[in-house]
Amino acid sequence: MLRVGVIGLGAIGREHLDIYRNLPGVQLTAVADARFPGSDEFGVPSFGSTDALLGSGLVDAVSLCTPDDIHYQDSLSILEAGVHLLLEKPVSTSAEEAENLVKAAESSGLTVMPGHTLRFEPKYLTAHRLVESGHIGDVVHGYVRRNNKTSVADRVKGRTSVTFFLGIHDIDAVTWVAGRRVTAVQAMETTQRTSDGGQAVAVTANLRLDNGGIIQLEAAWGLPDDFPTDIDARLRLVADRGELSIDIHEQGMRAFGDTLGYPVPVAASMYGKTQGALHEELDAFVRAVRGEIPLPITMREGADAVHVATAIDKAIRTGSVEEVTYR
Ligand SMILES: NC(=O)c1ccc[n+]([C@@H]2O[C@H](COP(=O)([O-])OP(=O)(O)OC[C@H]3O[C@@H](n4cnc5c(N)ncnc54)[C@H](O)[C@@H]3O)[C@@H](O)[C@H]2O)c1
C-alpha cells in the first residue's frame, strides 16, 4: 500500500482526495489545509500545514494542491522529507523558483511530477502522438484557447495571473503536442480586471516556435457563471502535411431539460469509481512512484512552461517581443 496525502483541500484538492480513495494499492492516510487543522471531516488525520503533515510520518507521497504562488517552500520541504510529490500546475509562478525545483527534484531521487492534466486527456494525447509519428508534418501555425468562468477568478482572489492559472495548461499542451519550444512571445491583456481588481480578465499572446511557426494563445476567466458549459477550450494546429483540432466546449454531449444542469458532467464516477483525465494523472503518478512506468512529465517540462508564462506576463508589461529564457 502506498500511503498518500493531499495538501490543500480546495476545488482541485478534493478531487485528488476522491480519486486516491478509489485507486487500488493506495491508502489515503493524511490531509492538510490551513483551514481544517484537526478536522474529522476527511476520515484521516487532518493537519493545518505541510510541515505538520510531514512531521507525522504518515505519508510516502502527496499531492500539493495549494495556491499557485505558495508551491515553492512546501515542495522543497516535501522533497527534504523524502516524500514523492505530485505538484499541481503551475510548478511555481517564479522562473527562479521553478529552476530550483527542477534541481531539487533531480537530486532527490524521488518521483516528482507536475500536474499538467491535459497530458492525461485522451484527445490531447492522441494529438501528441499524431504529430510525433509524423502524420501531419511540422507545425506551421495554430491556436489554443481556455476560457473559464468569473467564479474561478473570484476563487483565486488575484493571487496569480490568468496566464499562470489557465494559460499554463495550453502552453504545456501545445508545445508537447507540436514537439516544439517557444522562443519568443508578444502579448496583451484586457484593461478590464477581475472582481477583486487584482488580475486582467483575459490575456492573448503570440508564441514564436523554434521552427519558425506561430501559435495564438487566449486565456480568460470572464465567462458569466451561467454560461452553459464549464470550460471552453480549443487547440488547432496546421502543419505542412495536415491539420488537427480539439474542441472541448460541449464535451461531446448535449442535454437540455428544466431539471438539468448543463453540461451533464462527463467525468462523473463510473459505477462507483472516479474516471477522467485527473484520475489518469494520479494513477500514472502512483504507477511512476512504483517504478511501473517512466515519469510521464518531468519538472523540467513544468519549469519550461513557467518560463513561457513568465515571458508572456513580461511582454504584457513591456509591450515588446520578449525572448523566452529557459535556464
Ligand atoms: N489540474 C487542474 O486542472 C487544476 C484545476 C484547478 C486548480 N489547479 C491548481 O491547483 C491548485 C489549487 O487550486 P484550487 O483551485 O483548488 O484552489 P482553492 O483556492 O480552491 O484551494 C486551495 C486550498 O489550499 C489551502 N491553503 C492555502 N494556503 C495553505 C497553506 N499554506 N497550507 C495548507 N493549505 C493551504 C486553502 O485553504 C484552500 O483550501 C493551484 O495551483 C491551481 O492552479 C489545477
Short mmCIF file of C-alpha atoms and ligand atoms in Angstrom, two decimals:
data_model
loop_
_atom_site.label_atom_id
_atom_site.label_comp_id
_atom_site.label_asym_id
_atom_site.label_seq_id
_atom_site.Cartn_x
_atom_site.Cartn_y
_atom_site.Cartn_z
CA MET A 1 0.00 0.00 0.00
CA LEU A 2 1.33 3.43 -0.96
CA ARG A 3 0.40 5.89 1.81
CA VAL A 4 -0.71 9.18 0.22
CA GLY A 5 -1.78 12.58 1.50
CA VAL A 6 -3.40 15.64 -0.05
CA ILE A 7 -2.32 19.16 0.92
CA GLY A 8 -4.75 21.97 0.05
CA LEU A 9 -8.38 20.85 0.19
CA GLY A 10 -9.94 23.39 -2.14
CA ALA A 11 -11.59 22.83 -5.51
CA ILE A 12 -8.97 20.51 -7.02
CA GLY A 13 -7.58 19.04 -3.77
CA ARG A 14 -10.97 17.48 -3.01
CA GLU A 15 -10.94 15.83 -6.43
CA HIS A 16 -7.48 14.38 -5.67
CA LEU A 17 -8.91 13.11 -2.39
CA ASP A 18 -11.81 11.28 -4.07
CA ILE A 19 -9.50 9.74 -6.67
CA TYR A 20 -6.92 8.47 -4.17
CA ARG A 21 -9.73 6.91 -2.14
CA ASN A 22 -10.59 4.86 -5.23
CA LEU A 23 -7.13 3.92 -6.53
CA PRO A 24 -6.11 0.30 -5.96
CA GLY A 25 -2.95 -0.17 -3.90
CA VAL A 26 -3.24 3.34 -2.44
CA GLN A 27 -4.27 4.30 1.06
CA LEU A 28 -5.20 7.89 1.87
CA THR A 29 -3.53 8.37 5.26
CA ALA A 30 -3.50 12.15 5.96
CA VAL A 31 -4.58 15.56 4.67
CA ALA A 32 -3.54 19.14 5.38
CA ASP A 33 -5.15 22.51 4.88
CA ALA A 34 -4.68 25.77 6.74
CA ARG A 35 -8.48 25.91 7.15
CA PHE A 36 -9.00 22.40 8.57
CA PRO A 37 -6.46 21.51 11.30
CA GLY A 38 -7.83 18.70 13.44
CA SER A 39 -10.96 18.29 11.34
CA ASP A 40 -12.67 14.88 11.41
CA GLU A 41 -14.40 15.55 8.07
CA PHE A 42 -11.94 13.54 5.96
CA GLY A 43 -11.76 10.23 7.84
CA VAL A 44 -7.96 10.53 8.23
CA PRO A 45 -5.77 12.83 10.39
CA SER A 46 -6.09 16.43 9.18
CA PHE A 47 -3.20 18.84 9.74
CA GLY A 48 -3.01 22.62 9.45
CA SER A 49 0.22 22.80 7.44
CA THR A 50 2.53 20.85 5.17
CA ASP A 51 5.21 20.69 7.87
CA ALA A 52 2.79 19.22 10.42
CA LEU A 53 1.67 16.58 7.94
CA LEU A 54 5.27 15.69 7.04
CA GLY A 55 6.19 15.56 10.74
CA SER A 56 3.54 12.90 11.31
CA GLY A 57 5.45 10.43 9.12
CA LEU A 58 2.12 9.19 7.77
CA VAL A 59 2.75 9.60 4.02
CA ASP A 60 5.01 8.20 1.29
CA ALA A 61 3.61 10.53 -1.40
CA VAL A 62 1.49 13.70 -1.55
CA SER A 63 -0.45 15.87 -3.96
CA LEU A 64 0.29 19.53 -3.29
CA CYS A 65 -2.89 21.43 -4.23
CA THR A 66 -2.32 24.81 -2.56
CA PRO A 67 -2.50 28.14 -4.48
CA ASP A 68 -0.01 28.71 -7.32
CA ASP A 69 2.06 31.35 -5.51
CA ILE A 70 2.96 29.20 -2.47
CA HIS A 71 4.02 25.93 -4.12
CA TYR A 72 7.75 26.54 -3.71
CA GLN A 73 8.63 26.27 0.01
CA ASP A 74 6.25 23.41 0.66
CA SER A 75 7.60 21.49 -2.36
CA LEU A 76 11.14 21.83 -1.01
CA SER A 77 10.01 20.64 2.45
CA ILE A 78 8.23 17.65 0.89
CA LEU A 79 11.34 16.60 -1.05
CA GLU A 80 13.57 17.13 2.00
CA ALA A 81 11.27 14.79 3.91
CA GLY A 82 11.83 12.09 1.24
CA VAL A 83 8.19 12.14 0.11
CA HIS A 84 7.16 11.69 -3.56
CA LEU A 85 5.38 14.73 -4.97
CA LEU A 86 2.58 15.39 -7.43
CA LEU A 87 2.73 19.18 -7.72
CA GLU A 88 -0.31 20.93 -9.15
CA LYS A 89 0.34 23.25 -12.10
CA PRO A 90 1.98 25.73 -12.42
CA VAL A 91 5.00 24.34 -10.55
CA SER A 92 5.66 27.93 -9.47
CA THR A 93 4.84 31.48 -10.55
CA SER A 94 8.55 32.39 -10.48
CA ALA A 95 11.12 31.26 -13.08
CA GLU A 96 13.89 31.16 -10.47
CA GLU A 97 11.85 29.04 -8.07
CA ALA A 98 10.88 26.71 -10.93
CA GLU A 99 14.57 26.15 -11.76
CA ASN A 100 15.39 25.48 -8.10
CA LEU A 101 12.58 22.94 -8.01
CA VAL A 102 14.00 21.16 -11.06
CA LYS A 103 17.35 20.86 -9.29
CA ALA A 104 15.76 19.74 -6.03
CA ALA A 105 13.65 17.15 -7.85
CA GLU A 106 16.56 15.78 -9.88
CA SER A 107 18.85 15.42 -6.86
CA SER A 108 16.14 13.92 -4.62
CA GLY A 109 15.83 10.56 -6.37
CA LEU A 110 12.08 10.85 -5.72
CA THR A 111 9.16 10.80 -8.17
CA VAL A 112 8.23 14.44 -8.74
CA MET A 113 5.53 15.18 -11.32
CA PRO A 114 3.89 18.46 -12.32
CA GLY A 115 0.11 18.16 -12.62
CA HIS A 116 -0.40 19.18 -16.23
CA THR A 117 -3.73 17.43 -16.61
CA LEU A 118 -4.09 17.80 -20.40
CA ARG A 119 -1.26 15.25 -20.78
CA PHE A 120 -3.77 12.68 -19.49
CA GLU A 121 -6.72 13.78 -21.63
CA PRO A 122 -7.13 11.23 -24.46
CA LYS A 123 -7.76 13.85 -27.17
CA TYR A 124 -4.55 15.75 -26.37
CA LEU A 125 -2.55 12.54 -26.03
CA THR A 126 -3.81 11.41 -29.44
CA ALA A 127 -2.87 14.80 -30.95
CA HIS A 128 0.62 14.48 -29.45
CA ARG A 129 1.02 11.01 -30.94
CA LEU A 130 -0.25 12.08 -34.37
CA VAL A 131 2.34 14.86 -34.60
CA GLU A 132 5.11 12.74 -33.06
CA SER A 133 4.55 9.95 -35.56
CA GLY A 134 4.78 12.40 -38.49
CA HIS A 135 1.17 12.05 -39.67
CA ILE A 136 0.52 15.78 -40.14
CA GLY A 137 4.07 17.02 -40.57
CA ASP A 138 5.77 20.01 -38.96
CA VAL A 139 3.51 22.54 -37.21
CA VAL A 140 3.27 25.88 -39.03
CA HIS A 141 0.55 27.78 -37.18
CA GLY A 142 -2.41 27.35 -34.85
CA TYR A 143 -4.20 28.48 -31.74
CA VAL A 144 -5.03 27.40 -28.22
CA ARG A 145 -7.75 28.82 -26.04
CA ARG A 146 -9.02 28.27 -22.50
CA ASN A 147 -11.99 30.29 -21.26
CA ASN A 148 -13.32 29.76 -17.77
CA LYS A 149 -15.95 31.40 -15.58
CA THR A 150 -15.70 34.51 -13.44
CA SER A 151 -16.21 32.41 -10.29
CA VAL A 152 -12.82 30.76 -10.96
CA ALA A 153 -11.14 34.18 -11.00
CA ASP A 154 -13.04 35.08 -7.81
CA ARG A 155 -11.73 31.93 -6.10
CA VAL A 156 -8.13 32.79 -6.99
CA LYS A 157 -8.50 36.25 -5.41
CA GLY A 158 -5.84 37.96 -7.51
CA ARG A 159 -3.03 35.67 -6.30
CA THR A 160 -1.98 34.51 -9.74
CA SER A 161 -2.43 35.71 -13.32
CA VAL A 162 -4.73 34.09 -15.84
CA THR A 163 -1.57 33.22 -17.81
CA PHE A 164 -0.29 31.11 -14.91
CA PHE A 165 -3.62 29.66 -13.74
CA LEU A 166 -5.20 28.80 -17.12
CA GLY A 167 -2.75 29.62 -19.93
CA ILE A 168 -0.10 27.31 -18.44
CA HIS A 169 -2.26 24.28 -19.36
CA ASP A 170 -2.15 25.25 -23.04
CA ILE A 171 1.46 26.43 -23.05
CA ASP A 172 2.45 22.96 -21.89
CA ALA A 173 -0.07 21.17 -24.14
CA VAL A 174 0.70 23.00 -27.38
CA THR A 175 4.48 22.69 -27.02
CA TRP A 176 4.16 19.00 -26.12
CA VAL A 177 1.71 18.28 -28.96
CA ALA A 178 3.72 20.29 -31.52
CA GLY A 179 7.03 18.90 -30.24
CA ARG A 180 8.38 22.46 -30.33
CA ARG A 181 9.71 25.02 -27.88
CA VAL A 182 8.58 28.63 -27.71
CA THR A 183 11.45 31.03 -28.42
CA ALA A 184 9.72 34.43 -28.16
CA VAL A 185 6.34 35.96 -27.27
CA GLN A 186 4.33 39.13 -27.62
CA ALA A 187 1.20 39.67 -25.53
CA MET A 188 -1.63 41.94 -24.38
CA GLU A 189 -4.12 41.85 -21.53
CA THR A 190 -7.51 43.48 -21.04
CA THR A 191 -7.78 46.65 -19.02
CA GLN A 192 -10.90 45.04 -17.52
CA ARG A 193 -9.98 43.45 -14.19
CA THR A 194 -11.26 40.51 -12.14
CA SER A 195 -13.76 41.38 -9.38
CA ASP A 196 -11.00 41.81 -6.76
CA GLY A 197 -9.20 44.14 -9.18
CA GLY A 198 -6.07 42.01 -8.97
CA GLN A 199 -5.79 40.46 -12.42
CA ALA A 200 -6.74 41.00 -16.05
CA VAL A 201 -9.85 39.21 -17.29
CA ALA A 202 -8.13 37.97 -20.44
CA VAL A 203 -4.71 37.61 -21.99
CA THR A 204 -3.82 36.97 -25.61
CA ALA A 205 -0.32 36.14 -26.78
CA ASN A 206 1.52 35.21 -29.94
CA LEU A 207 4.09 32.48 -29.47
CA ARG A 208 7.03 32.01 -31.87
CA LEU A 209 8.06 28.34 -32.15
CA ASP A 210 11.63 27.15 -32.63
CA ASN A 211 10.85 26.02 -36.19
CA GLY A 212 9.56 29.49 -37.17
CA GLY A 213 5.87 28.59 -36.66
CA ILE A 214 3.41 30.74 -34.73
CA ILE A 215 0.67 29.97 -32.18
CA GLN A 216 -2.02 32.28 -30.82
CA LEU A 217 -2.96 31.77 -27.17
CA GLU A 218 -6.09 33.07 -25.42
CA ALA A 219 -6.52 32.60 -21.67
CA ALA A 220 -9.54 34.14 -19.93
CA TRP A 221 -11.79 33.81 -16.91
CA GLY A 222 -14.55 36.15 -17.97
CA LEU A 223 -17.41 33.82 -18.91
CA PRO A 224 -20.57 34.59 -16.93
CA ASP A 225 -21.24 31.96 -14.30
CA ASP A 226 -24.43 30.84 -16.02
CA PHE A 227 -22.57 30.24 -19.30
CA PRO A 228 -23.80 26.78 -20.33
CA THR A 229 -20.52 24.89 -20.18
CA ASP A 230 -17.80 24.52 -17.57
CA ILE A 231 -14.85 25.33 -19.75
CA ASP A 232 -14.38 26.36 -23.35
CA ALA A 233 -11.05 25.10 -24.66
CA ARG A 234 -9.69 24.61 -28.17
CA LEU A 235 -6.47 23.54 -29.82
CA ARG A 236 -5.93 23.79 -33.55
CA LEU A 237 -2.71 23.13 -35.41
CA VAL A 238 -2.00 23.48 -39.11
CA ALA A 239 1.13 21.63 -40.19
CA ASP A 240 2.90 21.28 -43.52
CA ARG A 241 1.12 17.99 -44.31
CA GLY A 242 -2.10 18.15 -42.35
CA GLU A 243 -4.25 19.72 -39.67
CA LEU A 244 -5.78 18.75 -36.32
CA SER A 245 -8.21 20.35 -33.94
CA ILE A 246 -9.65 19.67 -30.50
CA ASP A 247 -12.85 21.27 -29.25
CA ILE A 248 -13.58 20.98 -25.51
CA HIS A 249 -16.72 23.06 -25.47
CA GLU A 250 -19.75 20.82 -25.49
CA GLN A 251 -17.69 17.89 -24.09
CA GLY A 252 -19.13 15.88 -26.99
CA MET A 253 -22.56 15.73 -25.36
CA ARG A 254 -25.60 17.96 -25.06
CA ALA A 255 -28.70 17.55 -22.91
CA PHE A 256 -31.42 20.07 -22.08
CA GLY A 257 -34.21 19.97 -19.54
CA ASP A 258 -35.66 22.20 -16.87
CA THR A 259 -34.24 19.99 -14.12
CA LEU A 260 -30.78 19.52 -15.71
CA GLY A 261 -27.59 21.42 -15.06
CA TYR A 262 -25.50 21.92 -18.18
CA PRO A 263 -23.31 20.35 -19.31
CA VAL A 264 -24.15 16.96 -17.90
CA PRO A 265 -20.81 16.04 -16.25
CA VAL A 266 -18.87 13.62 -18.42
CA ALA A 267 -16.19 12.94 -15.83
CA ALA A 268 -18.63 11.55 -13.28
CA SER A 269 -17.90 8.39 -11.34
CA MET A 270 -18.14 5.14 -13.27
CA TYR A 271 -20.08 2.55 -11.25
CA GLY A 272 -18.65 3.98 -8.01
CA LYS A 273 -15.12 4.68 -9.28
CA THR A 274 -13.65 8.01 -10.39
CA GLN A 275 -12.65 8.43 -14.03
CA GLY A 276 -11.40 11.18 -16.33
CA ALA A 277 -8.11 12.97 -17.04
CA LEU A 278 -7.32 13.77 -13.39
CA HIS A 279 -7.92 10.14 -12.43
CA GLU A 280 -5.47 9.08 -15.18
CA GLU A 281 -2.95 11.67 -13.95
CA LEU A 282 -2.98 10.41 -10.35
CA ASP A 283 -2.97 6.79 -11.46
CA ALA A 284 0.09 7.50 -13.66
CA PHE A 285 1.82 9.29 -10.77
CA VAL A 286 1.28 6.31 -8.46
CA ARG A 287 2.50 3.87 -11.12
CA ALA A 288 5.59 6.05 -11.69
CA VAL A 289 6.28 6.04 -7.91
CA ARG A 290 6.14 2.25 -8.02
CA GLY A 291 8.52 2.18 -11.00
CA GLU A 292 5.91 0.58 -13.26
CA ILE A 293 6.10 3.34 -15.91
CA PRO A 294 8.58 6.13 -16.73
CA LEU A 295 7.65 9.52 -15.31
CA PRO A 296 5.08 10.88 -17.83
CA ILE A 297 6.05 14.53 -17.32
CA THR A 298 9.13 15.97 -15.71
CA MET A 299 9.78 19.02 -13.56
CA ARG A 300 12.00 20.29 -16.41
CA GLU A 301 8.90 20.40 -18.62
CA GLY A 302 6.90 22.03 -15.81
CA ALA A 303 9.60 24.69 -15.44
CA ASP A 304 9.77 25.27 -19.21
CA ALA A 305 6.05 26.15 -19.20
CA VAL A 306 6.74 28.60 -16.36
CA HIS A 307 9.45 30.26 -18.46
CA VAL A 308 6.98 30.84 -21.31
CA ALA A 309 4.28 32.16 -18.92
CA THR A 310 6.85 34.47 -17.32
CA ALA A 311 7.81 35.83 -20.74
CA ILE A 312 4.12 36.41 -21.60
CA ASP A 313 3.48 38.39 -18.41
CA LYS A 314 6.69 40.36 -19.04
CA ALA A 315 5.68 41.09 -22.65
CA ILE A 316 2.37 42.48 -21.36
CA ARG A 317 4.26 44.93 -19.16
CA THR A 318 6.91 45.95 -21.71
CA GLY A 319 4.78 45.87 -24.86
CA SER A 320 7.81 44.35 -26.62
CA VAL A 321 8.61 40.99 -28.13
CA GLU A 322 10.23 39.01 -25.30
CA GLU A 323 12.69 36.15 -25.82
CA VAL A 324 11.99 33.10 -23.66
CA THR A 325 14.94 32.27 -21.40
CA TYR A 326 14.94 28.63 -20.38
CA ARG A 327 17.63 28.36 -17.72
N1 LIG B 1 -5.03 20.43 -12.86
C1 LIG B 1 -6.11 21.17 -12.95
O1 LIG B 1 -6.94 21.00 -13.84
C2 LIG B 1 -6.34 22.23 -11.91
C3 LIG B 1 -7.62 22.78 -11.74
C4 LIG B 1 -7.79 23.75 -10.75
C5 LIG B 1 -6.71 24.17 -9.98
N2 LIG B 1 -5.46 23.64 -10.20
C6 LIG B 1 -4.30 24.07 -9.40
O2 LIG B 1 -4.46 23.51 -8.10
C7 LIG B 1 -4.01 24.43 -7.11
C8 LIG B 1 -5.17 24.72 -6.15
O3 LIG B 1 -6.18 25.37 -6.88
P1 LIG B 1 -7.70 25.41 -6.35
O4 LIG B 1 -8.46 25.99 -7.46
O5 LIG B 1 -8.08 24.09 -5.79
O6 LIG B 1 -7.55 26.48 -5.17
P2 LIG B 1 -8.51 26.71 -3.91
O7 LIG B 1 -8.31 28.12 -3.53
O8 LIG B 1 -9.89 26.20 -4.22
O9 LIG B 1 -7.88 25.74 -2.79
C9 LIG B 1 -6.63 25.98 -2.20
C10 LIG B 1 -6.64 25.34 -0.82
O10 LIG B 1 -5.34 25.47 -0.24
C11 LIG B 1 -5.50 25.82 1.15
N3 LIG B 1 -4.28 26.51 1.60
C12 LIG B 1 -3.90 27.78 1.32
N4 LIG B 1 -2.71 28.04 1.88
C13 LIG B 1 -2.33 26.90 2.52
C14 LIG B 1 -1.19 26.54 3.26
N5 LIG B 1 -0.15 27.38 3.47
N6 LIG B 1 -1.12 25.27 3.76
C15 LIG B 1 -2.14 24.39 3.57
N7 LIG B 1 -3.25 24.69 2.88
C16 LIG B 1 -3.34 25.92 2.34
C17 LIG B 1 -6.73 26.72 1.17
O11 LIG B 1 -7.31 26.77 2.48
C18 LIG B 1 -7.63 26.02 0.16
O12 LIG B 1 -8.45 25.04 0.77
C19 LIG B 1 -3.50 25.65 -7.87
O13 LIG B 1 -2.11 25.55 -8.05
C20 LIG B 1 -4.22 25.57 -9.20
O14 LIG B 1 -3.53 26.20 -10.26
C21 LIG B 1 -5.28 22.67 -11.13
#
